[in-house]
mmCIF file of C-alpha atoms (C1' of nucleotides) in Angstrom:
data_model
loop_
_atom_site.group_PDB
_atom_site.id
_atom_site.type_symbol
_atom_site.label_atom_id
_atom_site.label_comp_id
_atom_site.label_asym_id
_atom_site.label_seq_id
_atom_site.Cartn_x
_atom_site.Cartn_y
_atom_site.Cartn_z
ATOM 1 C CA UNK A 234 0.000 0.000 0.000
ATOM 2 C CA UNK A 235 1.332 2.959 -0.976
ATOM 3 C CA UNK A 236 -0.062 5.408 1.747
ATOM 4 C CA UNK A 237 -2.933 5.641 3.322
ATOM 5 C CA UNK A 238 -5.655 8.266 2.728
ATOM 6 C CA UNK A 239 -8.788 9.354 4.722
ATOM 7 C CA UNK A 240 -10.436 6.982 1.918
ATOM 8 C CA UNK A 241 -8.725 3.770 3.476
ATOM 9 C CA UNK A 242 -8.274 4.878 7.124
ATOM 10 C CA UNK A 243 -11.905 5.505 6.750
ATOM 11 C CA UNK A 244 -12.167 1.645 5.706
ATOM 12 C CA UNK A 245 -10.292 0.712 8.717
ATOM 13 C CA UNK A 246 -12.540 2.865 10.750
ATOM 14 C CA UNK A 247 -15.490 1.223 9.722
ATOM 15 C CA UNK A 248 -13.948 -2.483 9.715
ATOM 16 C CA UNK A 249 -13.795 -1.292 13.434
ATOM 17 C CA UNK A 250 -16.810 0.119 14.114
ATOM 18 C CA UNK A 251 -18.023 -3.081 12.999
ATOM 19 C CA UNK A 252 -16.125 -5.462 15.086
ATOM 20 C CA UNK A 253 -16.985 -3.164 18.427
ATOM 21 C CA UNK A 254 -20.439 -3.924 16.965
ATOM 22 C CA UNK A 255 -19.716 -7.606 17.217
ATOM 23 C CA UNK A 256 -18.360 -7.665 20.153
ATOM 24 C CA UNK A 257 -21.442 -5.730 21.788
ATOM 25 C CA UNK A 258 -23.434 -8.115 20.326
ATOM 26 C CA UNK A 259 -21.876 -10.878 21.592
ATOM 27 C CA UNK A 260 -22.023 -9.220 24.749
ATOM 28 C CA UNK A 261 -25.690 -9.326 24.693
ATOM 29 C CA UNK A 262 -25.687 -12.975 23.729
ATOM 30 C CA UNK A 263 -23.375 -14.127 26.921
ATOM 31 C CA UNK A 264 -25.395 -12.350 29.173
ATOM 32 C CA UNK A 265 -26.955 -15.701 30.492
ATOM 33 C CA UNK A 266 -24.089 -17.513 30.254
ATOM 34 C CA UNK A 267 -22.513 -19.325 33.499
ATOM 35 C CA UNK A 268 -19.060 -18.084 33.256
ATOM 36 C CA UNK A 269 -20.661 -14.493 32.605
ATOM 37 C CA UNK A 270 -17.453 -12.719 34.694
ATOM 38 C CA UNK A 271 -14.591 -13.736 32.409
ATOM 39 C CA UNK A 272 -16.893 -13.327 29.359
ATOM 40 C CA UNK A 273 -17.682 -9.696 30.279
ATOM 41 C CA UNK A 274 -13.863 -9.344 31.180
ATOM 42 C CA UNK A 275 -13.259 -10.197 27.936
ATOM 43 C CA UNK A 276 -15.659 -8.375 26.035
ATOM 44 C CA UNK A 277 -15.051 -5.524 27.574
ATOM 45 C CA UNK A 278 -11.407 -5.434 26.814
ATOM 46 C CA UNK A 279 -12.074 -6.235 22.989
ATOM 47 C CA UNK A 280 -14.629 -3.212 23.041
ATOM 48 C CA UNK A 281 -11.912 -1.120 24.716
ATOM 49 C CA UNK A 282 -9.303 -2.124 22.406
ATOM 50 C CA UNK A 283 -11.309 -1.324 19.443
ATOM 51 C CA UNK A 284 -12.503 1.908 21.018
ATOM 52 C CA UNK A 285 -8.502 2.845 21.314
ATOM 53 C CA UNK A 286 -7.936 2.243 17.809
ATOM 54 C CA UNK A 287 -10.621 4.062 16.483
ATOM 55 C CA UNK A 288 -9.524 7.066 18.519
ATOM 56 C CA UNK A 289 -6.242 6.762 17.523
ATOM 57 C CA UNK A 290 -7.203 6.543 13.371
ATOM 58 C CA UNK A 291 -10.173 9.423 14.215
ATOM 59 C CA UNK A 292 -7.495 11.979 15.459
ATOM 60 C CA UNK A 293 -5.360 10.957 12.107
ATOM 61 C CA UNK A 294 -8.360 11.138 10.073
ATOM 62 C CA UNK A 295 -8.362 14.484 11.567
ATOM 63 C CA UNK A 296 -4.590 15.706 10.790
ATOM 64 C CA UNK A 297 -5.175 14.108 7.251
ATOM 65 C CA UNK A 298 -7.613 16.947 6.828
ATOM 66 C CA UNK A 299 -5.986 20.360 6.622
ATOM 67 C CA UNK A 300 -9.406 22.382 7.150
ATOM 68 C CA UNK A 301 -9.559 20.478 10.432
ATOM 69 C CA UNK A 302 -6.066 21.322 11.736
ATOM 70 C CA UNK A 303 -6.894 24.663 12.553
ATOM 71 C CA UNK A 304 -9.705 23.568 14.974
ATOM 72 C CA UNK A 305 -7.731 21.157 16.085
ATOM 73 C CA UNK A 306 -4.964 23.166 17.153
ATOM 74 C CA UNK A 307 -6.435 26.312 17.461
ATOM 75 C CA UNK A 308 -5.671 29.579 15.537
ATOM 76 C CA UNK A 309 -1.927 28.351 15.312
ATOM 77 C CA UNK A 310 1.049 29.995 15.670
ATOM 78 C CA UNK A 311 3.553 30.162 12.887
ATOM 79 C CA UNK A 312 6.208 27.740 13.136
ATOM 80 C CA UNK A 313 9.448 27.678 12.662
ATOM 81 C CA UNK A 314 11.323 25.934 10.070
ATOM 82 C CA UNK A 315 11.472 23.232 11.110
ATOM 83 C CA UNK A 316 8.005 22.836 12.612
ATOM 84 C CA UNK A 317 9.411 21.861 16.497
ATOM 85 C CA UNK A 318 9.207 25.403 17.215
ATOM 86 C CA UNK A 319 6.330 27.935 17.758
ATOM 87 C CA UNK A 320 7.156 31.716 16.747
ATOM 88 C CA UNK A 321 4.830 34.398 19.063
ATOM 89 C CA UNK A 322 3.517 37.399 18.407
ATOM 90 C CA UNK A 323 6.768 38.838 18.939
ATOM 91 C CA UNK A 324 8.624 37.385 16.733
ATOM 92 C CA UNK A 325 10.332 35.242 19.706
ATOM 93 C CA UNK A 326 10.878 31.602 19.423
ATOM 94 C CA UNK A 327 8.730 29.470 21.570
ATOM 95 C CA UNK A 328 10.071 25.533 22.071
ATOM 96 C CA UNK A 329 7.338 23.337 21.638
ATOM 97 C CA UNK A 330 6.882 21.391 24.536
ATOM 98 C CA UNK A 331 7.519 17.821 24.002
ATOM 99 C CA UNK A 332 4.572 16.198 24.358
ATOM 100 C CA UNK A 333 3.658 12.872 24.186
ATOM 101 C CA UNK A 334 0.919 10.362 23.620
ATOM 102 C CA UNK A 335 -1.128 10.979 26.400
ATOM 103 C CA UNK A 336 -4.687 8.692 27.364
ATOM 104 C CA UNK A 337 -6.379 8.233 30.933
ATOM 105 C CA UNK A 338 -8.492 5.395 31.601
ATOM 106 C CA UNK A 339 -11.354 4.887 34.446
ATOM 107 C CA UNK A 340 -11.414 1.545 36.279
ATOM 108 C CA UNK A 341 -13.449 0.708 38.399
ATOM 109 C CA UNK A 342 -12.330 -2.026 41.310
ATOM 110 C CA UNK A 343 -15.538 -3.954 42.762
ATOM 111 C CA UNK A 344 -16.135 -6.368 45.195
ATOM 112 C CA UNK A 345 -15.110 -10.138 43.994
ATOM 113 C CA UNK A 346 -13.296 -9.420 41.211
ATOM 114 C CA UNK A 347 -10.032 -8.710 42.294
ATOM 115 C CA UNK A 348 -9.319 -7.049 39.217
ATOM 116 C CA UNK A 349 -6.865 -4.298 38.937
ATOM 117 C CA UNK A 350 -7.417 -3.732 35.255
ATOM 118 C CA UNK A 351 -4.698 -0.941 33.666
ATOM 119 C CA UNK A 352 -3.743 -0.499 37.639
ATOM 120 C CA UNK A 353 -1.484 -3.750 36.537
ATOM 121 C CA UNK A 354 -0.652 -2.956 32.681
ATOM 122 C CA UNK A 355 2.140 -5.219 32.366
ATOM 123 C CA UNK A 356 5.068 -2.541 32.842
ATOM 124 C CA UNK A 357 7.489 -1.691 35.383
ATOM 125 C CA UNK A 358 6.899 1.379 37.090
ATOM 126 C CA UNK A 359 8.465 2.926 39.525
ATOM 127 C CA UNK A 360 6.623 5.457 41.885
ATOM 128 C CA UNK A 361 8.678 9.207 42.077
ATOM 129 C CA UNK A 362 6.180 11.554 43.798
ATOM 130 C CA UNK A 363 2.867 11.283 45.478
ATOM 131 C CA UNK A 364 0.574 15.225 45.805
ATOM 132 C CA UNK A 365 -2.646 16.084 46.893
ATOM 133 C CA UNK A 366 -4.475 17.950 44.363
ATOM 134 C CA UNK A 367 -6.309 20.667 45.349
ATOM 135 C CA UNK A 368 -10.274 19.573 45.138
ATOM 136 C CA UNK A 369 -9.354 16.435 45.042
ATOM 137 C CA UNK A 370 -9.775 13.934 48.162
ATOM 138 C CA UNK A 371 -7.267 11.422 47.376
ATOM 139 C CA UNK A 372 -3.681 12.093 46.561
ATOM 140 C CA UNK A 373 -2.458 11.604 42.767
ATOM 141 C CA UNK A 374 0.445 9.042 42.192
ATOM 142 C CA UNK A 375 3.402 9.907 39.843
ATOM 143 C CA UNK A 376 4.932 6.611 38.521
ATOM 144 C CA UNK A 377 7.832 6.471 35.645
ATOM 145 C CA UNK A 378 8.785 3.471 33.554
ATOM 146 C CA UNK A 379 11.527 1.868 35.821
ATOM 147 C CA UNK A 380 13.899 1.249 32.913
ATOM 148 C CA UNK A 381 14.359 5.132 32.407
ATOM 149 C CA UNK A 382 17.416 5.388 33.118
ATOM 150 C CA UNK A 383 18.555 1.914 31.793
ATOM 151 C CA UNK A 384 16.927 2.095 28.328
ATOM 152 C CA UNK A 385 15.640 5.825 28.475
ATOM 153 C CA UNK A 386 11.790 4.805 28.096
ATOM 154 C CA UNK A 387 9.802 8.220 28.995
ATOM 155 C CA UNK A 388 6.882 6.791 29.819
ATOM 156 C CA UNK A 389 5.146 7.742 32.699
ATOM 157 C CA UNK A 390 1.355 7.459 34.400
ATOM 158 C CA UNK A 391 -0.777 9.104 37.102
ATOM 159 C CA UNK A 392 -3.214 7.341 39.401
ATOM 160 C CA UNK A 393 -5.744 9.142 41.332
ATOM 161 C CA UNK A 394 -8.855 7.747 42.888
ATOM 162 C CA UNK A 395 -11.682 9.623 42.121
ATOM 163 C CA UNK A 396 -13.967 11.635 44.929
ATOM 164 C CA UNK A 397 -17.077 10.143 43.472
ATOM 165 C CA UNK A 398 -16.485 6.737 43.953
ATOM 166 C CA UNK A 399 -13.236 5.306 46.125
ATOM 167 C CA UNK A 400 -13.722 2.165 43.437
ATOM 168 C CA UNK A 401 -12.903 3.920 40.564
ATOM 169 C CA UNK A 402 -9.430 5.551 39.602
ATOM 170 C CA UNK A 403 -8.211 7.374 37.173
ATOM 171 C CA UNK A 404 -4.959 6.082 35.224
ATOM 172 C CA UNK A 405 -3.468 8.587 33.143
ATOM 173 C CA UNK A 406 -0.394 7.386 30.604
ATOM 174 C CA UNK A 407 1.752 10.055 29.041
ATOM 175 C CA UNK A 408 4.402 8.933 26.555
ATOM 176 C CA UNK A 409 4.822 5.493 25.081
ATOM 177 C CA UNK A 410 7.004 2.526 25.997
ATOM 178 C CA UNK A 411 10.775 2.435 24.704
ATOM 179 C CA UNK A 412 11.523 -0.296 26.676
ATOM 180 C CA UNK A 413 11.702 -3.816 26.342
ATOM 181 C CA UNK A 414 10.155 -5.104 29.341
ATOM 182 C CA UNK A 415 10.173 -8.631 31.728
ATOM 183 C CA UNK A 416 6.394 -9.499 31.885
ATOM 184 C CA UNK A 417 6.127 -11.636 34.260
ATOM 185 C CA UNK A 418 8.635 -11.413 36.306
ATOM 186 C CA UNK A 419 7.016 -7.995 37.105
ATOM 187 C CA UNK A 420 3.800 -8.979 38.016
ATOM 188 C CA UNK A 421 4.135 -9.967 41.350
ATOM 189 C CA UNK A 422 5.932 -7.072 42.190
ATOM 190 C CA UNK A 423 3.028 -4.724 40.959
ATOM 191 C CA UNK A 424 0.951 -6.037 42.838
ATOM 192 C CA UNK A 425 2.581 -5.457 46.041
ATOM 193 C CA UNK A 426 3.024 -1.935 44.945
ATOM 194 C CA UNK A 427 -0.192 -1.778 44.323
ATOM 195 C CA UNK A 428 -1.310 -2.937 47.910
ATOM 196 C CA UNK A 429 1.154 -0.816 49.634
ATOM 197 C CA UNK A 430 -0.841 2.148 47.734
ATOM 198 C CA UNK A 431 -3.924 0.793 48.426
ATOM 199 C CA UNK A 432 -2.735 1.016 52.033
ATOM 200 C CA UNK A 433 -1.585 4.543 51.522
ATOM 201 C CA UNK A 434 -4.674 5.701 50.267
ATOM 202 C CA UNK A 435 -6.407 3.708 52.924
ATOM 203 C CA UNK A 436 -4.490 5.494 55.403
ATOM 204 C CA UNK A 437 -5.187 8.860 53.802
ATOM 205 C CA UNK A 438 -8.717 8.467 53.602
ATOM 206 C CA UNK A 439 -8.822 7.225 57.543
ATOM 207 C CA UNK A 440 -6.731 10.661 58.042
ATOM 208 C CA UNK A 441 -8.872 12.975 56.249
ATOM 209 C CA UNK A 442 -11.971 11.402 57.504
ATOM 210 C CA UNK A 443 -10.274 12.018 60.918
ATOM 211 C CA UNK A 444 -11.880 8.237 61.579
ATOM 212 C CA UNK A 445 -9.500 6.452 63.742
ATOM 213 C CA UNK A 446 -10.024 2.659 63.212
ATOM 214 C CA UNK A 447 -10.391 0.987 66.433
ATOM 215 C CA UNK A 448 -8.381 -2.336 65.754
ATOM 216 C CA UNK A 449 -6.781 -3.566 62.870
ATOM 217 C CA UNK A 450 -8.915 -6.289 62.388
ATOM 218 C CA UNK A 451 -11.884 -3.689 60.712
ATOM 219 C CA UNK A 452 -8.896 -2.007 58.703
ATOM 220 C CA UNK A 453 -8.219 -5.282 57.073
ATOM 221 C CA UNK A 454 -11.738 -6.475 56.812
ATOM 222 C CA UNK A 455 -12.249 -2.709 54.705
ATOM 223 C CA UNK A 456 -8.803 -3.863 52.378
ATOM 224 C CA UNK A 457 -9.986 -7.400 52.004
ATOM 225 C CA UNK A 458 -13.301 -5.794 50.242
ATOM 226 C CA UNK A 459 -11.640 -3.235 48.039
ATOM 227 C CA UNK A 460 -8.485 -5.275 46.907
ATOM 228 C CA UNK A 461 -9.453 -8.914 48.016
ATOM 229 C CA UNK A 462 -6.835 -9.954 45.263
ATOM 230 C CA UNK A 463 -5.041 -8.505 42.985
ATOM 231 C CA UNK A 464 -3.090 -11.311 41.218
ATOM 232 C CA UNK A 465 -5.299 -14.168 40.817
ATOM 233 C CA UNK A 466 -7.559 -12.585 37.967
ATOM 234 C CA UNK A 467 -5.057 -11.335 36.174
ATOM 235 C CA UNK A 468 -2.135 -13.781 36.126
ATOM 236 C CA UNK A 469 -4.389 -16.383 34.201
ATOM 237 C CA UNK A 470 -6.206 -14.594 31.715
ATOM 238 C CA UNK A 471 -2.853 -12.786 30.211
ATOM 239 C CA UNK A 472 -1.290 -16.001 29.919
ATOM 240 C CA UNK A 473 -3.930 -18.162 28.883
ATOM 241 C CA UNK A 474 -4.121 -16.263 25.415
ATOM 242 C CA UNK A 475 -7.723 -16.285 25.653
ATOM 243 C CA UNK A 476 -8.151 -20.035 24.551
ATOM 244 C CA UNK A 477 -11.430 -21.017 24.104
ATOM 245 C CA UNK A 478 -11.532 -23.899 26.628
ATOM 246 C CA UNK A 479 -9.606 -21.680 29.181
ATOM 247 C CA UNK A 480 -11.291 -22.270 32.460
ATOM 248 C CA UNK A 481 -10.346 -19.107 34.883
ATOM 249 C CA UNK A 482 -9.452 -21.081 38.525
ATOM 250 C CA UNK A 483 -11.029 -18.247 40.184
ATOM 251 C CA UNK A 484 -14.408 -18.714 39.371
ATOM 252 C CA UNK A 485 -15.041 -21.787 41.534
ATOM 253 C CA UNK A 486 -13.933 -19.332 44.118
ATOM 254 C CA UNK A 487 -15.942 -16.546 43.207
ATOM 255 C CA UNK A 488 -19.249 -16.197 45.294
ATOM 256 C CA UNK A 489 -22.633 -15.045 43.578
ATOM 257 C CA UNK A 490 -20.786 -11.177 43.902
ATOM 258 C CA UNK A 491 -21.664 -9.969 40.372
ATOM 259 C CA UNK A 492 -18.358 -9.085 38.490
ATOM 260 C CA UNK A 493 -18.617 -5.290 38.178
ATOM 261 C CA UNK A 494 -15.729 -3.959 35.805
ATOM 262 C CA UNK A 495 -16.448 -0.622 33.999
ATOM 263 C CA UNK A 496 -13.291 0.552 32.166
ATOM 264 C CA UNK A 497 -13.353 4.065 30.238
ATOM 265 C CA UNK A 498 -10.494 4.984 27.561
ATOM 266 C CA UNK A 499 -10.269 8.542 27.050
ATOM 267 C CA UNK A 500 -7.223 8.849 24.179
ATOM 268 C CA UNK A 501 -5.391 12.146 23.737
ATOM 269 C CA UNK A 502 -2.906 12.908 21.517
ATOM 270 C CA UNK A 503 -3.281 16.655 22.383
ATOM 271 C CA UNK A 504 -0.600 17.516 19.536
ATOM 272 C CA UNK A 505 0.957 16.035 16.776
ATOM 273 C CA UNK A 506 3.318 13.532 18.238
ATOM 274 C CA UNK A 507 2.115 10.443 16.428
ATOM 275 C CA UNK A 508 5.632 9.527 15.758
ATOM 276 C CA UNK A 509 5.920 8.639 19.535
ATOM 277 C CA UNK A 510 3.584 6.114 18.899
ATOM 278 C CA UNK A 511 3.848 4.973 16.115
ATOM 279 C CA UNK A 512 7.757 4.969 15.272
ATOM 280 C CA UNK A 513 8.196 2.567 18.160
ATOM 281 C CA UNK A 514 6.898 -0.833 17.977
ATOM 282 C CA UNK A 515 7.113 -1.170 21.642
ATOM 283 C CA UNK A 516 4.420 1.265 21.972
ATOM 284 C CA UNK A 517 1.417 -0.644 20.401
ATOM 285 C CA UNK A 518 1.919 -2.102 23.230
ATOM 286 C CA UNK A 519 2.415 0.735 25.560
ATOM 287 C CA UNK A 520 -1.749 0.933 25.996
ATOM 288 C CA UNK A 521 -3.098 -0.510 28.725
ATOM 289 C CA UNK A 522 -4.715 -2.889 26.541
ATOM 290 C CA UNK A 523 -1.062 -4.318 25.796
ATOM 291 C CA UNK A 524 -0.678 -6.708 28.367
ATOM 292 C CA UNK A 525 -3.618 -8.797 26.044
ATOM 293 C CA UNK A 526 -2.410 -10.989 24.037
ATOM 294 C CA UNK A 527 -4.757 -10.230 20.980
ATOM 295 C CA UNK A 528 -3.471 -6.279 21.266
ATOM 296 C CA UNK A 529 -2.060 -5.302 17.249
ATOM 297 C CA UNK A 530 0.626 -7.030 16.237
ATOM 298 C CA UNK A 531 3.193 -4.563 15.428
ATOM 299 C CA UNK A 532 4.689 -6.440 12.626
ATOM 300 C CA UNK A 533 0.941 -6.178 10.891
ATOM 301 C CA UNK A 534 0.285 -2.557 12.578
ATOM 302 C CA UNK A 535 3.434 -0.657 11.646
ATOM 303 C CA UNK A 536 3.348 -0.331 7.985
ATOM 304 C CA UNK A 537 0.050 1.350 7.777
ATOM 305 C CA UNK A 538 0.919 3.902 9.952
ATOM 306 C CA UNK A 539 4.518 4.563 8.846
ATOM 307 C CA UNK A 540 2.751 5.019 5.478
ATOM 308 C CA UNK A 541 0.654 7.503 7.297
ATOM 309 C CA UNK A 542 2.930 9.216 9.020
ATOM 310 C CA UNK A 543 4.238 11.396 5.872
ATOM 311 C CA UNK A 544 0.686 13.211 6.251
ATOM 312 C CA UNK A 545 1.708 14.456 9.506
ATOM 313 C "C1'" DT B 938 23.596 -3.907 49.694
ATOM 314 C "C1'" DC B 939 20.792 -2.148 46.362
ATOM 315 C "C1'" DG B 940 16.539 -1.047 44.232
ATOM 316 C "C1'" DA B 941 12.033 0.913 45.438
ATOM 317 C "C1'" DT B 942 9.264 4.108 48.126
ATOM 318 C "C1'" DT B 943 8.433 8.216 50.776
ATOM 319 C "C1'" DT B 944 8.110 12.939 51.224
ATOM 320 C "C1'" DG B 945 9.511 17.721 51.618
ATOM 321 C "C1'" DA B 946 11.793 20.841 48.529
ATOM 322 C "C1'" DC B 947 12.138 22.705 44.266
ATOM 323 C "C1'" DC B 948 10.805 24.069 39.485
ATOM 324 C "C1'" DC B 949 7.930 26.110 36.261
ATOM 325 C "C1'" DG B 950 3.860 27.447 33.720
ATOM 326 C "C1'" DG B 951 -0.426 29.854 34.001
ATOM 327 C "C1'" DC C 254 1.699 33.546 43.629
ATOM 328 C "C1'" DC C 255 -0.367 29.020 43.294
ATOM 329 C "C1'" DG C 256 -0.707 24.419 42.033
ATOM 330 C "C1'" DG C 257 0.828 20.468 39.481
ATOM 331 C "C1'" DG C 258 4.779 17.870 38.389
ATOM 332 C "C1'" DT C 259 9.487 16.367 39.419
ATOM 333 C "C1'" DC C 260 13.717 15.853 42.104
ATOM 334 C "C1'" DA C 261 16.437 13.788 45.422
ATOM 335 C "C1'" DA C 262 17.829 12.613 50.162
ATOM 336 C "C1'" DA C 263 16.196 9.679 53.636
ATOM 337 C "C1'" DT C 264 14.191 5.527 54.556
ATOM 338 C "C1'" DC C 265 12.511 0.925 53.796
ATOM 339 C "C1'" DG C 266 12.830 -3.867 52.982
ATOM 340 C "C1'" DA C 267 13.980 -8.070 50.576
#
DNA sequence: TCGATTTGACCCGG
DNA sequence: CCGGGTCAAATCGA
């Protein structure tokens, strides 16, 4: 192919749109079905995978069109020659921020599930700074890839639990993967980060609510309902590929607690950094989404896009 | 001992 | 000046 126009990406689009279709239908269909948690688990992933993509191919079906730029980016600045730079009223030279791909997902952490959803997205992070926002109840997390430094991967992420609802948080990425990263090794240690900050925001919450929990055995009954697990859902469904006779262990386990996962992909790409994305083939994998096993495979993914790329 | 976390200080943009 | 984001020294813990 030699490049790829708004005709074809708007092929793509709709081959999506379709499958999203599917997979809502066959939603509906496993509604009665016995093993209606892991079905729904998976479902919902597919739907938020294909919901990814077609953000990712709307915003380029966007940059494709020159009449949308403008709105896109505003009344623009000149640039400079070579199109890093903003020029100001002034003549001045501005640098353009570096920004990077930048998404937030919503997941929601129930009762019975155990499920820890983007909270565990298959990377190595390494916490670096913890603030309370202003208006906000719970303090926001700053995490880095841990292999910064090692192989200079600038990917980072926020987590902040929302006021609303302590089950929900919100997981913001900025910046793809560079890294080549040890899956499962890391696992278990992410989710003992991931308790400890469920403790901390435990803690923060008991502090703020100036509650002072009478023995410990009603501060681990409240942990055991929040996080009552955070590696047994997880560890078999990203290794099991999804087979169709996989059996999830957990569900023998599981009482009649409904399985109540919500997940919400909001994708930014505020500017025009595609090339963080895309030039990388670690980064198709960099979505949350990338720990599944049926994410794009970059080897199929890449030329499309590279093809695309010379619109941008 | 060394890598990860904590947390107050610092930086910087609005 | 304020608030969000990052730094880095102290601390933790395997």
């Amino acid at each position: 192919m030699e490049k790829v126009g708004s005709w074809d990406t708007k092929i793509v689009i709709s081959e999506l749109t379709q499958g999203r279709d599917l997979a809502n239908e066959l939603k509906n269909q496993l509604q009665p079905a016995k093993s209606r948690e892991a079905c729904g688990y998976l479902v919902e992933k597919i739907l938020s995978s294909y919901d990814n993509a077609l953000s990712v191919l709307n915003d380029m079906s966007f940059l494709e069109n020159p009449s949308q730029i403008n709105g896109l980016l505003g009344s623009a600045s000149p640039r400079s020659s070579d199109g890093s730079d903003l020029i100001d009223s002034k003549d001045r030279v501005i640098k353009k921020r570096k920004t990077l791909a930048k998404w937030s997902e919503q997941v929601r952490v129930c009762s019975g599930t155990g499920l820890e959803g983007p909270l565990d997205d298959g990377y190595n992070w390494r916490k670096y700074g913890q603030k309370d926002i202003l208006g906000a109840k719970f303090p926001r997390a700053y995490y880095r890839c841990t292999h910064r430094n090692t192989q200079g991967c600038l990917a980072t992420k926020q987590i902040q639990r929302t006021d609303k609802d302590t089950s929900i948080f919100e997981v913001t990425y900025n910046g793809a993967h560079s890294c080549i990263q040890e899956r499962l090794k890391q696992k278990k240690e992410n989710s003992l980060i991931l308790k400890k900050e469920e403790e901390e925001i435990q803690r923060h919450e008991a502090q703020q609510n100036m509650i002072i929990l009478k023995n410990e055995t009603q501060e681990l009954d409240t942990k055991e309902e929040i996080f009552p697990s955070f590696e047994f859902f997880s560890e078999p469904i990203k290794e099991s590929n999804f087979s169709a006779n996989y059996s999830p262990p957990f569900l023998s386990s599981t009482t009649s607690e409904s399985y109540n996962f919500e997940i919400h992909h909001n994708l930014q790409t505020s500017e025009t950094d595609f090339s963080e994305i895309i030039s990388n083939p670690a980064s198709v994998t960099n979505s949350p989404l990338g720990d599944l096993d049926f994410s794009i495979d970059p080897v199929d993914f890449d030329p499309k896009f590279l093809d695309s790329i010379e619109y941008f």
